[in-house]
C-alpha positions as CSV (number, residue, x, y, z in Angstrom):
1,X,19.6,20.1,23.5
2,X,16.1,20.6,24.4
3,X,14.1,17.9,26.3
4,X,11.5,16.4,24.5
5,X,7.7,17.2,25.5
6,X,5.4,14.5,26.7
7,X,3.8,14.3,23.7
8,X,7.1,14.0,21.5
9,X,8.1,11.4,23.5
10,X,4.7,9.4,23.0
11,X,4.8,10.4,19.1
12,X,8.2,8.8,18.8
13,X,7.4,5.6,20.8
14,X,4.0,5.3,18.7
15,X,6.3,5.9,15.3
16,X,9.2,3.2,16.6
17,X,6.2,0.9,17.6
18,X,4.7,0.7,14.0
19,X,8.2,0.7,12.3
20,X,9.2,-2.6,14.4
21,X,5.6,-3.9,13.8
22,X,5.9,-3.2,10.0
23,X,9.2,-5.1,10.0
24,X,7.4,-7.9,12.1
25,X,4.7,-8.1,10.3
26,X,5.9,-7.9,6.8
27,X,8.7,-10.9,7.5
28,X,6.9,-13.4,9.7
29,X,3.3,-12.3,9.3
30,X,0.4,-10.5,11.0
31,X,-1.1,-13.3,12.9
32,X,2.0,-14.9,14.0
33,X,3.6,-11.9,15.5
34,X,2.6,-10.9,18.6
35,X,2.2,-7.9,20.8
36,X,4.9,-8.9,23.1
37,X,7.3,-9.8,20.3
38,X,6.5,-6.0,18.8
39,X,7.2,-4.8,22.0
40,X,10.5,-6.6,23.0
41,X,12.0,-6.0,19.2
42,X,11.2,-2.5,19.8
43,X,12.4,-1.8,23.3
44,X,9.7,-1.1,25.0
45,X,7.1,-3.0,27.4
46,X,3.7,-4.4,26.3
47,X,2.1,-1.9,28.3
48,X,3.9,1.0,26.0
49,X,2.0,-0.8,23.1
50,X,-1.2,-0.5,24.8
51,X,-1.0,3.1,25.8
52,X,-0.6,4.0,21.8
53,X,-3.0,1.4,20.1
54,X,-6.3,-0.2,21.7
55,X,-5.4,-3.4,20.1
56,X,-3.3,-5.6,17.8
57,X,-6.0,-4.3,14.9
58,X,-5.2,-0.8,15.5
59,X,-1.5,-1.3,14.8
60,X,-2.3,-3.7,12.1
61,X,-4.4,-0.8,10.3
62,X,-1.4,1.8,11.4
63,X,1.2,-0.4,9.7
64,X,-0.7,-0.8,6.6
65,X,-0.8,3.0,5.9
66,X,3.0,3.5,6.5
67,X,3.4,0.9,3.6
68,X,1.0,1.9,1.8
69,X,2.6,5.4,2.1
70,X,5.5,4.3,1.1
71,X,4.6,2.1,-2.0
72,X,2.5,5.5,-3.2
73,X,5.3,7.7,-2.9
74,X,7.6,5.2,-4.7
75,X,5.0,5.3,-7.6
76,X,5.0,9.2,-7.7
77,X,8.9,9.5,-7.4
78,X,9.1,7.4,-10.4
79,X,6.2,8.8,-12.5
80,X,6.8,12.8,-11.9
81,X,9.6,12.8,-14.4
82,X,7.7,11.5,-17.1
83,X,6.6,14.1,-19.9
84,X,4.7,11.5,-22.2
85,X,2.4,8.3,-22.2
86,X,5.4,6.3,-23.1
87,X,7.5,7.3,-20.2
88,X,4.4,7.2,-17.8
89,X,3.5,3.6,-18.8
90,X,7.7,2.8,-18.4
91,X,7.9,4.5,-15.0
92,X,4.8,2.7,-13.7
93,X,6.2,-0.5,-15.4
94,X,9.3,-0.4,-13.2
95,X,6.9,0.2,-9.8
96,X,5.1,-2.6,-10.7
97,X,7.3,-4.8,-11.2
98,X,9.0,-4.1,-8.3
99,X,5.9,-3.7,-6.0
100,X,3.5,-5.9,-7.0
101,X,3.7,-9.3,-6.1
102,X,5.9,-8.4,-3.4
103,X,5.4,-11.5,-0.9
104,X,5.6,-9.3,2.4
105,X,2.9,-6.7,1.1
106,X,0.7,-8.7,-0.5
107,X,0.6,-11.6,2.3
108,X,0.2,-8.5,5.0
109,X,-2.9,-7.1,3.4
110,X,-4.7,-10.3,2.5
111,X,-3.8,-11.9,6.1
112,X,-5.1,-8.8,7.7
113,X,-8.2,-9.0,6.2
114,X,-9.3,-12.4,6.4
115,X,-8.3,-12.3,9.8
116,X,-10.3,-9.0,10.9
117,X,-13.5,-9.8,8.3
118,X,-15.7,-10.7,11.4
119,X,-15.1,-7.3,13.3
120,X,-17.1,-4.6,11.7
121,X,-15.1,-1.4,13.1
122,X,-11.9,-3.2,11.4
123,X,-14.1,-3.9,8.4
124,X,-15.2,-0.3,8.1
125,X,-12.2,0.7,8.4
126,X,-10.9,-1.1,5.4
127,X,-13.5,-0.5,2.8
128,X,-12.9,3.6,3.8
129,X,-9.8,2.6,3.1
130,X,-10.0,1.4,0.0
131,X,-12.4,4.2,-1.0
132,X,-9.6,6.4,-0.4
133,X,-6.9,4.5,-2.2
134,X,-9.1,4.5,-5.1
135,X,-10.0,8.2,-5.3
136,X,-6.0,8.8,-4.8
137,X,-5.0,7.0,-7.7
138,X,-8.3,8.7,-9.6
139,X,-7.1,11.8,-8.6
140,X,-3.2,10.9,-10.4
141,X,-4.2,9.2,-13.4
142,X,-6.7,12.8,-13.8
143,X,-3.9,14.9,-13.1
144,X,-1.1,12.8,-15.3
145,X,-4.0,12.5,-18.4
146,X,-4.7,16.5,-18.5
147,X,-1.0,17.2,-17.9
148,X,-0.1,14.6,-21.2
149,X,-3.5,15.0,-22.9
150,X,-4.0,11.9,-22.7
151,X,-7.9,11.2,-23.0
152,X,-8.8,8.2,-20.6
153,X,-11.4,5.2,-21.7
154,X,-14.3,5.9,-18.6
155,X,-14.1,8.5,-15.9
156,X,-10.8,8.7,-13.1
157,X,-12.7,6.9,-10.4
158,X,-13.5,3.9,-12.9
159,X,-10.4,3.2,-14.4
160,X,-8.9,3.2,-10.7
161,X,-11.0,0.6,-9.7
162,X,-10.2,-1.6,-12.9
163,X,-6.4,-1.1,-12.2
164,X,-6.8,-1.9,-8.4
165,X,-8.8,-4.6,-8.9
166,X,-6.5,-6.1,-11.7
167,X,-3.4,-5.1,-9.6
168,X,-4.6,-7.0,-6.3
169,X,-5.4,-9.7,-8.5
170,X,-2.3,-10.1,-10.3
171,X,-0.4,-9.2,-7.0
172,X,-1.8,-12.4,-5.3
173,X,-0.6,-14.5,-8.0
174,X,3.0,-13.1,-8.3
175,X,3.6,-13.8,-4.5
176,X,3.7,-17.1,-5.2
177,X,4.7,-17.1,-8.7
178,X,7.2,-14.3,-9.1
179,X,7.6,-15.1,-13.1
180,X,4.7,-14.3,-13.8
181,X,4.5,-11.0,-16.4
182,X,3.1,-7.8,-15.3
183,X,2.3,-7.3,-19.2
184,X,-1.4,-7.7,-18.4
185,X,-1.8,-4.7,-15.8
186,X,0.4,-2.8,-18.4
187,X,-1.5,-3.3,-21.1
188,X,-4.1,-2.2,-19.5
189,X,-3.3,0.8,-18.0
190,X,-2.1,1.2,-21.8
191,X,-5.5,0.3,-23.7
192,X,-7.4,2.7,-20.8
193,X,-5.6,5.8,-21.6
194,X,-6.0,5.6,-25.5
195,X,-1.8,4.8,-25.5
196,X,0.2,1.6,-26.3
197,X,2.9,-0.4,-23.9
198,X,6.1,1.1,-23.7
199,X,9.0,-0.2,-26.2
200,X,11.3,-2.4,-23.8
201,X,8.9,-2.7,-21.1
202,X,7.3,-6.0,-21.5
203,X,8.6,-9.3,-19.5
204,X,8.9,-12.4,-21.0
């Protein structure tokens, strides 16, 4: 078996790093975890951290793109099957429920940004961010309307701020009151692409 290069060996400790600090994070909480404690869960010393991120911020930022990566690609696995509105608003029904309001998450990105708000760089970094989560899910609710002919109420890039911004909201709430329906974001997503809520998928 061949020995890994240098750089594999760095790209593996940096990917271990961010997994452990994801786990870390997303149980106990970005400001309550330290560098150390990433470092010790993950194997390595504190001066491995620091020779893959120039601070706790950077790995913060790193951590929230794996989930975020994650929770997108959970959305598209359950969405590509769908061949009508119906099924698209049931698929996305199940993500949601599933996803948002999920304590862990929702706690992470809030926490994260509250707590970097007075560092511009960080700050920058987060509203790019955001820009580029919106024109992601423009970009999907574009290609799913024109594949279903569905005809959408405003362009992509303003119905994906409406659902984000509804979403967050609604997120925020369900972390600390689980019961409450998702019906709302459905209905939404519903009313905005000319369609109704799926049979079955509402929650009492």
């Amino acid at each position: 078996m061949a020995r890994l290069t240098r750089k594999e060996t760095q790209e593996l400790t940096r990917a271990r790093l961010i997994d452990t600090a994801k786990v870390l994070f997303l149980a106990e909480g970005y400001n309550a975890t330290s560098l150390g404690q990433v470092a010790d869960a993950a194997g390595y010393t504190k001066g491995a951290v620091y020779s893959n991120f120039a601070d706790k911020q950077e790995l913060g930022l790193a951590v929230l793109d794996v989930v975020l990566t994650e929770r997108v690609e959970a959305l598209l696995t359950e969405i590509a099957p769908a061949e009508s509105d119906e099924q698209v608003l049931a698929a996305f029904t199940r993500w949601a429920e599933q996803h948002i309001g999920d304590v862990g998450w929702t706690a992470l990105e809030v926490e994260f940004a509250i707590s970097t708000r007075h560092q511009e760089d960080v700050r920058l970094r987060l509203a790019e961010r955001r820009r580029g989560i919106t024109l992601l899910l423009a970009e999907l609710l574009r290609d799913r309307s024109e594949a279903l002919g569905l005809a959408l109420d405003g362009t992509p890039e303003d119905v994906a701020t409406h659902l984000l911004a509804l979403g967050i909201g609604l997120g925020v709430q369900r972390a600390f009151d689980p019961d409450l329906p998702i019906d709302v974001l459905v209905d939404h997503l519903a009313q905005l692409s000319g369609g109704g809520a799926p049979s079955g998928a509402r929650v009492s």
